[in-house]
Amino acid sequence: MRRRRAWVSLLALLVVGAGGSFAVPSEPEPLPLLANGGSWASGRTDDAPGRDAARAWLDSGTVPGLAPQREVVERALLDLRALTRPNGAVAAGPTGPWAYAWPRDNAFVAVAYAVTGHADDAWRVLRFFVRAQLDDGGFDARYTLDGSGVPDNRPRQTDGAGWLLWAIDAVRRETGQPVPADLRALRDRAVARVLALTAAGRQLPPASPDYWEVPERRVTLGTVAPLAASLEAAARSYAAEGDPVRSHASATAAAGLRSVIRDRFGPAYERHGDRGGLDAGAAMLLPPFASSADPAVLAAVRGYAEQAVRPAGGLAPGVAWKSDGVSWTPETALVAYTAAVSGDRALATRWRDWLAAHATGWGSLPEKVLPDGRPAGPAPLAWTAALFVLIEAELAAL
């Protein structure tokens, strides 16, 4: 998952003594706490000018949904605004190890801004990565909010390029505006990177950490699914610009990669194909990240949503995730979002309502929910807040 899970989980402590070695079971990990209080953004909104500016910003766009969910959407949008820096960097959370900008989180925030009428903010969030993009067209796992670089030597995450490409096209379609020149250059380099990693759609990319934020020896569905979505998005974007050559090349590569995914991950669509258990990566193969819903993928997502339920009612990142009873809100929201886009109002509403019911006392959506229903981790979490906005926007359109 994200930065909150240790990179290596020790199941036992090896003790070496005169008589040899033996395994001593480790102590259970303590449950996470709420990482911040409701005053995290008070400096922006507690004074009258701050409140007036926030209200004016909300009124300049739209707040989808009806009460009581509308109030949660409003809070989520205000949280996203407070997490967004003037340079476009969006902090994944208010404090600590979450106060960095991930391409994945920022991509969803940009789309949430676009669907609620905040086009300038959407493009600004994506523009943050113009200077951050690496020479080979890819991106690091996360960046400092001032844009000066990366905070540590965390391995790169291949899905970042995929999510940004998907978001660029989604913002283009939602706003009706052409892709700005600087983001066209970012897009072209990122597309070249994805094509190189996948041999133009003929092979899976190398293994990479994904949204679980752990090292991987085998490529995951959470890495390759966004790359397929990105090539389809690029094809649409190029077609809209009257570039049939690059549109065709991207579309052909996307179709090829979809075929490779079916061969290597289907029909079970587990995390590593035929092993690793079902996880939220399967939802990344559904609309809006794909043009249509494959019945086998739908079955995998339903299986994941049934098998990964935790005591408080939300979902773990995957069926094989550690058995600590903690629900994770971004994965739960991702299932709700794809259900809403696919027209499954009942499923989307079920998870939407669960998310709303587990907001903090000040209204923000947390990263985690403990077995007893208490929120934990940072609150808000940008990815979850953005997804909640997108869920409600889709449900309002049904």
Coordinates of C-alpha atoms in Angstrom, one line a residue:
M1 CA 0.0 0.0 0.0
R2 CA 1.3 3.4 0.4
R3 CA 4.1 4.8 2.7
R4 CA 2.4 3.5 5.8
R5 CA 3.3 -0.2 5.4
A6 CA 6.9 -1.2 6.2
W7 CA 8.9 -2.3 3.2
V8 CA 9.7 -5.7 4.7
S9 CA 7.3 -7.3 7.1
L10 CA 9.1 -9.6 9.6
L11 CA 7.2 -12.7 10.6
A12 CA 9.7 -13.9 13.1
L13 CA 12.9 -12.8 14.8
L14 CA 15.8 -15.1 14.3
V15 CA 17.7 -15.6 17.5
V16 CA 21.1 -17.3 17.4
G17 CA 22.5 -18.9 20.5
A18 CA 24.9 -21.6 21.6
G19 CA 22.4 -24.2 20.8
G20 CA 21.7 -23.0 17.3
S21 CA 18.8 -20.8 16.0
F22 CA 15.1 -20.8 16.4
A23 CA 12.2 -18.6 15.4
V24 CA 10.5 -16.4 17.9
P25 CA 7.1 -15.1 16.7
S26 CA 7.1 -11.3 16.5
E27 CA 4.7 -9.2 18.5
P28 CA 1.5 -8.1 16.6
E29 CA 1.9 -4.8 14.9
P30 CA 0.0 -2.1 16.8
L31 CA -3.1 -0.7 15.0
P32 CA -2.5 2.7 13.3
L33 CA -3.7 5.9 14.9
L34 CA -5.3 9.0 13.4
A35 CA -2.3 11.0 12.2
N36 CA -3.8 14.5 12.5
G37 CA -6.6 16.4 13.9
G38 CA -9.2 18.7 12.4
S39 CA -7.1 21.8 12.8
W40 CA -4.6 20.8 10.0
A41 CA -6.0 23.3 7.5
S42 CA -7.3 25.9 10.0
G43 CA -4.9 28.5 8.9
R44 CA -6.5 28.6 5.5
T45 CA -10.2 28.7 6.5
D46 CA -10.6 29.8 10.1
D47 CA -10.5 33.5 9.4
A48 CA -13.3 35.2 7.5
P49 CA -11.3 36.0 4.3
G50 CA -10.2 32.3 4.2
R51 CA -13.8 31.1 4.5
D52 CA -15.0 33.6 1.9
A53 CA -12.3 32.5 -0.5
A54 CA -13.1 28.8 0.0
R55 CA -16.8 29.4 -0.5
A56 CA -16.1 31.5 -3.6
W57 CA -14.0 28.7 -5.0
L58 CA -16.7 26.1 -4.4
D59 CA -19.3 28.4 -6.0
S60 CA -17.1 28.8 -9.1
G61 CA -17.6 25.1 -9.8
T62 CA -20.2 22.5 -9.0
V63 CA -20.7 20.2 -6.0
P64 CA -22.4 17.0 -7.2
G65 CA -24.8 15.0 -5.2
L66 CA -27.7 15.5 -2.8
A67 CA -27.7 15.7 1.0
P68 CA -26.2 14.1 3.1
Q69 CA -23.5 13.0 0.6
R70 CA -23.3 16.5 -0.9
E71 CA -21.8 17.7 2.4
V72 CA -19.1 15.0 2.2
V73 CA -18.3 16.0 -1.4
E74 CA -18.0 19.7 -0.4
R75 CA -15.7 18.8 2.5
A76 CA -13.6 16.6 0.1
L77 CA -13.3 19.4 -2.4
L78 CA -12.2 21.9 0.3
D79 CA -9.7 19.3 1.6
L80 CA -8.3 18.8 -1.9
R81 CA -8.0 22.6 -2.3
A82 CA -6.1 22.8 1.1
L83 CA -3.8 20.0 0.1
T84 CA -2.9 21.6 -3.3
R85 CA 0.1 23.9 -3.3
P86 CA 0.3 26.9 -5.6
N87 CA 2.8 25.0 -7.8
G88 CA 0.2 22.3 -8.4
A89 CA 1.7 19.7 -6.0
V90 CA -1.0 17.9 -4.0
A91 CA 0.0 16.4 -0.7
A92 CA -1.3 12.8 -0.3
G93 CA -2.1 13.7 3.3
P94 CA -1.7 16.6 5.7
T95 CA 1.4 15.5 7.6
G96 CA 4.4 13.3 8.1
P97 CA 5.2 10.6 5.4
W98 CA 2.1 11.6 3.5
A99 CA 3.1 15.2 2.8
Y100 CA 4.5 14.4 -0.6
A101 CA 3.1 14.4 -4.1
W102 CA 2.5 11.0 -5.8
P103 CA 1.7 11.0 -9.6
R104 CA -1.1 8.5 -8.8
D105 CA -2.9 10.7 -6.2
N106 CA -2.4 13.9 -8.2
A107 CA -3.8 12.3 -11.3
F108 CA -7.1 11.5 -9.6
V109 CA -7.2 14.9 -7.9
A110 CA -6.8 16.6 -11.3
V111 CA -9.8 14.7 -12.7
A112 CA -11.9 15.5 -9.6
Y113 CA -11.1 19.2 -10.2
A114 CA -12.1 18.8 -13.9
V115 CA -15.5 17.2 -13.3
T116 CA -16.4 19.9 -10.8
G117 CA -15.6 22.8 -13.0
H118 CA -12.2 23.7 -11.7
A119 CA -10.3 23.4 -15.0
D120 CA -7.4 25.7 -14.1
D121 CA -6.7 23.8 -10.9
A122 CA -6.8 20.5 -12.9
W123 CA -4.2 21.6 -15.4
R124 CA -2.1 23.1 -12.6
V125 CA -2.0 19.8 -10.7
L126 CA -0.8 18.0 -13.9
R127 CA 1.7 20.7 -14.8
F128 CA 3.6 20.0 -11.5
F129 CA 5.0 16.9 -13.2
V130 CA 6.4 18.7 -16.3
R131 CA 9.6 19.6 -14.5
A132 CA 9.5 16.4 -12.4
Q133 CA 9.5 14.1 -15.4
L134 CA 12.7 12.1 -15.9
D135 CA 14.7 12.0 -19.1
D136 CA 13.3 8.6 -20.0
G137 CA 9.8 9.9 -19.8
G138 CA 9.0 8.2 -16.5
F139 CA 8.5 9.5 -13.0
D140 CA 9.8 8.8 -9.5
A141 CA 7.5 7.4 -6.8
R142 CA 6.9 10.7 -5.0
Y143 CA 8.1 14.2 -4.9
T144 CA 8.7 17.0 -2.3
L145 CA 5.9 19.5 -2.4
D146 CA 8.2 22.4 -3.4
G147 CA 9.3 20.5 -6.5
S148 CA 12.9 20.3 -5.6
G149 CA 13.2 16.6 -6.0
V150 CA 12.5 13.3 -4.2
P151 CA 12.6 12.8 -0.4
D152 CA 14.4 9.5 -0.5
N153 CA 15.6 6.6 -2.6
R154 CA 12.3 4.9 -2.8
P155 CA 12.1 2.8 -6.0
R156 CA 10.3 4.2 -9.0
Q157 CA 6.7 3.2 -9.6
T158 CA 5.9 2.5 -13.2
D159 CA 2.1 3.1 -12.8
G160 CA 2.8 6.9 -12.3
A161 CA 3.2 7.5 -16.1
G162 CA 0.1 5.5 -16.8
W163 CA -2.1 7.4 -14.3
L164 CA -0.9 10.8 -15.5
L165 CA -1.6 9.9 -19.1
W166 CA -5.1 8.8 -18.2
A167 CA -5.7 12.0 -16.3
I168 CA -4.5 14.3 -19.0
D169 CA -7.0 12.8 -21.4
A170 CA -9.8 12.7 -18.8
V171 CA -9.2 16.4 -18.0
R172 CA -9.2 17.2 -21.7
R173 CA -12.6 15.5 -22.2
E174 CA -14.2 16.9 -19.0
T175 CA -13.2 20.5 -19.7
G176 CA -13.5 20.5 -23.5
Q177 CA -10.1 22.2 -23.6
P178 CA -7.1 21.1 -25.7
V179 CA -4.1 19.7 -23.9
P180 CA -1.7 22.6 -23.2
A181 CA 1.6 22.6 -25.1
D182 CA 3.7 21.8 -22.0
L183 CA 1.5 18.8 -21.1
R184 CA 1.5 17.6 -24.7
A185 CA 5.3 17.3 -24.4
L186 CA 5.0 15.5 -21.1
R187 CA 2.4 13.2 -22.7
D188 CA 4.6 12.4 -25.7
R189 CA 7.6 11.5 -23.5
A190 CA 5.4 9.4 -21.2
V191 CA 3.9 7.5 -24.1
A192 CA 7.3 6.8 -25.5
R193 CA 8.2 5.4 -22.0
V194 CA 5.2 3.1 -21.8
L195 CA 5.8 1.9 -25.4
A196 CA 9.4 1.1 -24.5
L197 CA 8.5 -0.7 -21.3
T198 CA 5.9 -2.9 -23.0
A199 CA 7.6 -3.3 -26.4
A200 CA 4.7 -1.4 -28.0
G201 CA 2.2 -3.6 -26.2
R202 CA 3.7 -6.9 -26.9
Q203 CA 5.0 -7.7 -23.4
L204 CA 4.4 -7.0 -19.8
P205 CA 6.6 -4.2 -18.2
P206 CA 9.3 -5.1 -15.7
A207 CA 8.2 -5.6 -12.1
S208 CA 7.7 -2.4 -10.1
P209 CA 6.1 -1.4 -6.8
D210 CA 2.5 -0.2 -7.2
Y211 CA -0.2 1.2 -4.9
W212 CA 0.8 -1.4 -2.3
E213 CA 4.1 0.4 -1.9
V214 CA 6.1 -2.8 -1.4
P215 CA 9.0 -4.3 -3.5
E216 CA 7.8 -6.7 -6.2
R217 CA 9.6 -9.5 -8.0
R218 CA 6.7 -10.1 -10.5
V219 CA 4.7 -7.5 -12.3
T220 CA 1.4 -6.7 -10.7
L221 CA -2.0 -6.0 -12.1
G222 CA -1.8 -2.6 -10.3
T223 CA 1.2 -1.7 -12.5
V224 CA 0.1 -3.0 -15.9
A225 CA -3.6 -2.0 -15.9
P226 CA -2.8 1.8 -15.7
L227 CA -0.4 1.4 -18.6
A228 CA -3.1 -0.1 -20.8
A229 CA -5.4 2.7 -19.8
S230 CA -2.8 5.2 -20.6
L231 CA -2.2 4.0 -24.1
E232 CA -6.0 4.1 -24.8
A233 CA -6.1 7.6 -23.4
A234 CA -3.2 8.7 -25.5
A235 CA -4.9 7.3 -28.6
R236 CA -8.0 9.4 -27.9
S237 CA -5.9 12.5 -27.2
Y238 CA -3.9 12.2 -30.4
A239 CA -7.1 11.6 -32.4
A240 CA -8.6 14.7 -31.0
E241 CA -5.5 16.7 -32.2
G242 CA -5.7 15.3 -35.7
D243 CA -2.7 13.0 -35.4
P244 CA -3.9 9.7 -36.8
V245 CA -0.4 8.1 -37.0
R246 CA 0.3 8.4 -33.3
S247 CA -3.3 7.7 -32.4
H248 CA -3.2 4.4 -34.4
A249 CA 0.2 3.4 -32.8
S250 CA -1.1 4.0 -29.3
A251 CA -4.4 2.2 -30.0
T252 CA -2.6 -0.8 -31.5
A253 CA -0.2 -1.0 -28.6
A254 CA -3.1 -0.7 -26.1
A255 CA -5.0 -3.5 -27.8
G256 CA -1.8 -5.7 -27.8
L257 CA -1.2 -5.0 -24.1
R258 CA -4.8 -5.8 -23.3
S259 CA -4.4 -9.1 -25.0
V260 CA -1.2 -9.8 -23.1
I261 CA -3.0 -9.0 -19.8
R262 CA -5.7 -11.5 -20.6
D263 CA -3.2 -14.2 -21.4
R264 CA -1.0 -13.6 -18.4
F265 CA -3.6 -12.5 -15.7
G266 CA -6.8 -14.0 -16.9
P267 CA -9.1 -15.6 -16.2
A268 CA -8.5 -15.2 -12.4
Y269 CA -7.0 -11.7 -12.5
E270 CA -5.1 -12.1 -9.2
R271 CA -2.4 -9.7 -8.2
H272 CA 0.3 -11.6 -10.0
G273 CA -1.8 -13.4 -12.5
D274 CA -2.2 -16.9 -11.2
R275 CA -1.2 -16.1 -7.6
G276 CA -1.1 -13.4 -5.1
G277 CA -4.8 -13.3 -4.4
L278 CA -7.4 -10.9 -5.8
D279 CA -6.8 -7.2 -5.1
A280 CA -8.0 -3.7 -6.1
G281 CA -5.8 -3.8 -9.2
A282 CA -8.6 -5.8 -11.0
A283 CA -10.9 -2.7 -10.7
M284 CA -8.3 -0.8 -12.8
L285 CA -9.3 -2.9 -15.7
L286 CA -12.9 -1.6 -15.6
P287 CA -14.3 1.6 -17.0
P288 CA -13.3 4.4 -16.9
F289 CA -9.9 2.8 -17.2
A290 CA -11.1 0.6 -20.1
S291 CA -13.6 1.0 -22.8
S292 CA -15.8 -1.9 -21.7
A293 CA -16.2 -4.3 -18.8
D294 CA -14.8 -7.8 -19.3
P295 CA -17.2 -10.3 -17.5
A296 CA -14.1 -12.1 -16.1
V297 CA -12.8 -8.9 -14.7
L298 CA -16.2 -8.0 -13.2
A299 CA -16.2 -11.4 -11.5
A300 CA -12.7 -10.8 -10.2
V301 CA -13.7 -7.4 -8.7
R302 CA -16.8 -8.9 -7.1
G303 CA -14.7 -11.7 -5.7
Y304 CA -12.2 -9.2 -4.3
A305 CA -15.0 -7.1 -2.8
E306 CA -16.4 -10.2 -1.1
Q307 CA -13.2 -11.7 0.1
A308 CA -11.3 -8.6 1.3
V309 CA -14.1 -7.2 3.6
R310 CA -12.7 -6.2 7.0
P311 CA -14.7 -6.1 10.3
A312 CA -15.6 -2.4 10.0
G313 CA -17.1 -3.1 6.5
G314 CA -14.5 -1.7 4.2
L315 CA -11.9 -3.4 2.0
A316 CA -8.3 -4.4 2.5
P317 CA -6.0 -3.6 -0.4
G318 CA -6.0 -7.2 -1.4
V319 CA -7.3 -10.6 -0.2
A320 CA -3.7 -11.5 0.7
W321 CA -3.1 -8.3 2.7
K322 CA -2.1 -8.8 6.3
S323 CA -4.9 -9.8 8.6
D324 CA -5.0 -6.8 10.9
G325 CA -8.7 -6.1 10.4
V326 CA -8.1 -2.6 9.0
S327 CA -10.2 -1.3 6.1
W328 CA -8.5 1.0 3.5
T329 CA -10.6 3.7 2.0
P330 CA -8.9 4.3 -1.4
E331 CA -9.4 0.7 -2.5
T332 CA -13.0 0.7 -1.2
A333 CA -13.6 4.0 -3.1
L334 CA -12.0 2.6 -6.3
V335 CA -14.4 -0.3 -6.4
A336 CA -17.3 2.2 -5.8
Y337 CA -16.0 4.5 -8.6
T338 CA -15.7 1.7 -11.2
A339 CA -19.2 0.4 -10.2
A340 CA -20.7 3.9 -10.7
V341 CA -19.0 4.3 -14.1
S342 CA -20.3 0.9 -15.1
G343 CA -23.8 1.8 -14.1
D344 CA -24.0 -0.4 -11.0
R345 CA -25.8 2.1 -8.7
A346 CA -26.5 -0.4 -5.9
L347 CA -22.9 -1.4 -5.5
A348 CA -21.5 2.1 -5.9
T349 CA -24.0 3.5 -3.4
R350 CA -23.2 0.8 -0.9
W351 CA -19.5 1.6 -0.8
R352 CA -20.2 5.4 -1.1
D353 CA -22.4 5.3 1.9
W354 CA -19.8 3.3 3.9
L355 CA -17.1 5.9 3.1
A356 CA -19.4 8.8 4.2
A357 CA -20.3 7.0 7.4
H358 CA -16.7 6.7 8.4
A359 CA -15.5 10.2 7.9
T360 CA -13.8 11.9 10.8
G361 CA -15.6 14.2 13.3
W362 CA -14.5 17.2 11.2
G363 CA -15.8 15.6 8.0
S364 CA -12.6 14.5 6.2
L365 CA -12.2 11.0 4.7
P366 CA -9.4 9.1 6.4
E367 CA -7.0 6.6 4.8
K368 CA -8.0 3.7 7.1
V369 CA -10.8 2.5 9.3
L370 CA -10.0 0.4 12.3
P371 CA -12.0 -2.8 13.1
D372 CA -14.1 -0.9 15.6
G373 CA -15.0 1.7 13.0
R374 CA -12.7 4.5 14.2
P375 CA -10.8 6.5 11.5
A376 CA -7.0 6.1 11.3
G377 CA -4.1 7.3 9.3
P378 CA -4.1 10.8 7.7
A379 CA -7.4 12.5 7.2
P380 CA -8.0 13.6 4.6
L381 CA -6.3 11.3 2.2
A382 CA -6.2 13.0 -1.2
W383 CA -6.8 9.8 -3.3
T384 CA -9.9 8.9 -1.3
A385 CA -11.2 12.5 -1.3
A386 CA -10.8 12.7 -5.1
L387 CA -12.4 9.3 -5.6
F388 CA -15.4 10.3 -3.5
V389 CA -16.0 13.3 -5.6
L390 CA -15.8 11.2 -8.8
I391 CA -18.2 8.6 -7.4
E392 CA -20.8 11.2 -6.6
A393 CA -20.4 12.9 -9.9
E394 CA -21.0 9.6 -11.7
L395 CA -24.0 8.7 -9.5
A396 CA -25.5 12.1 -10.2
A397 CA -25.2 11.4 -13.9
L398 CA -27.0 8.0 -13.8

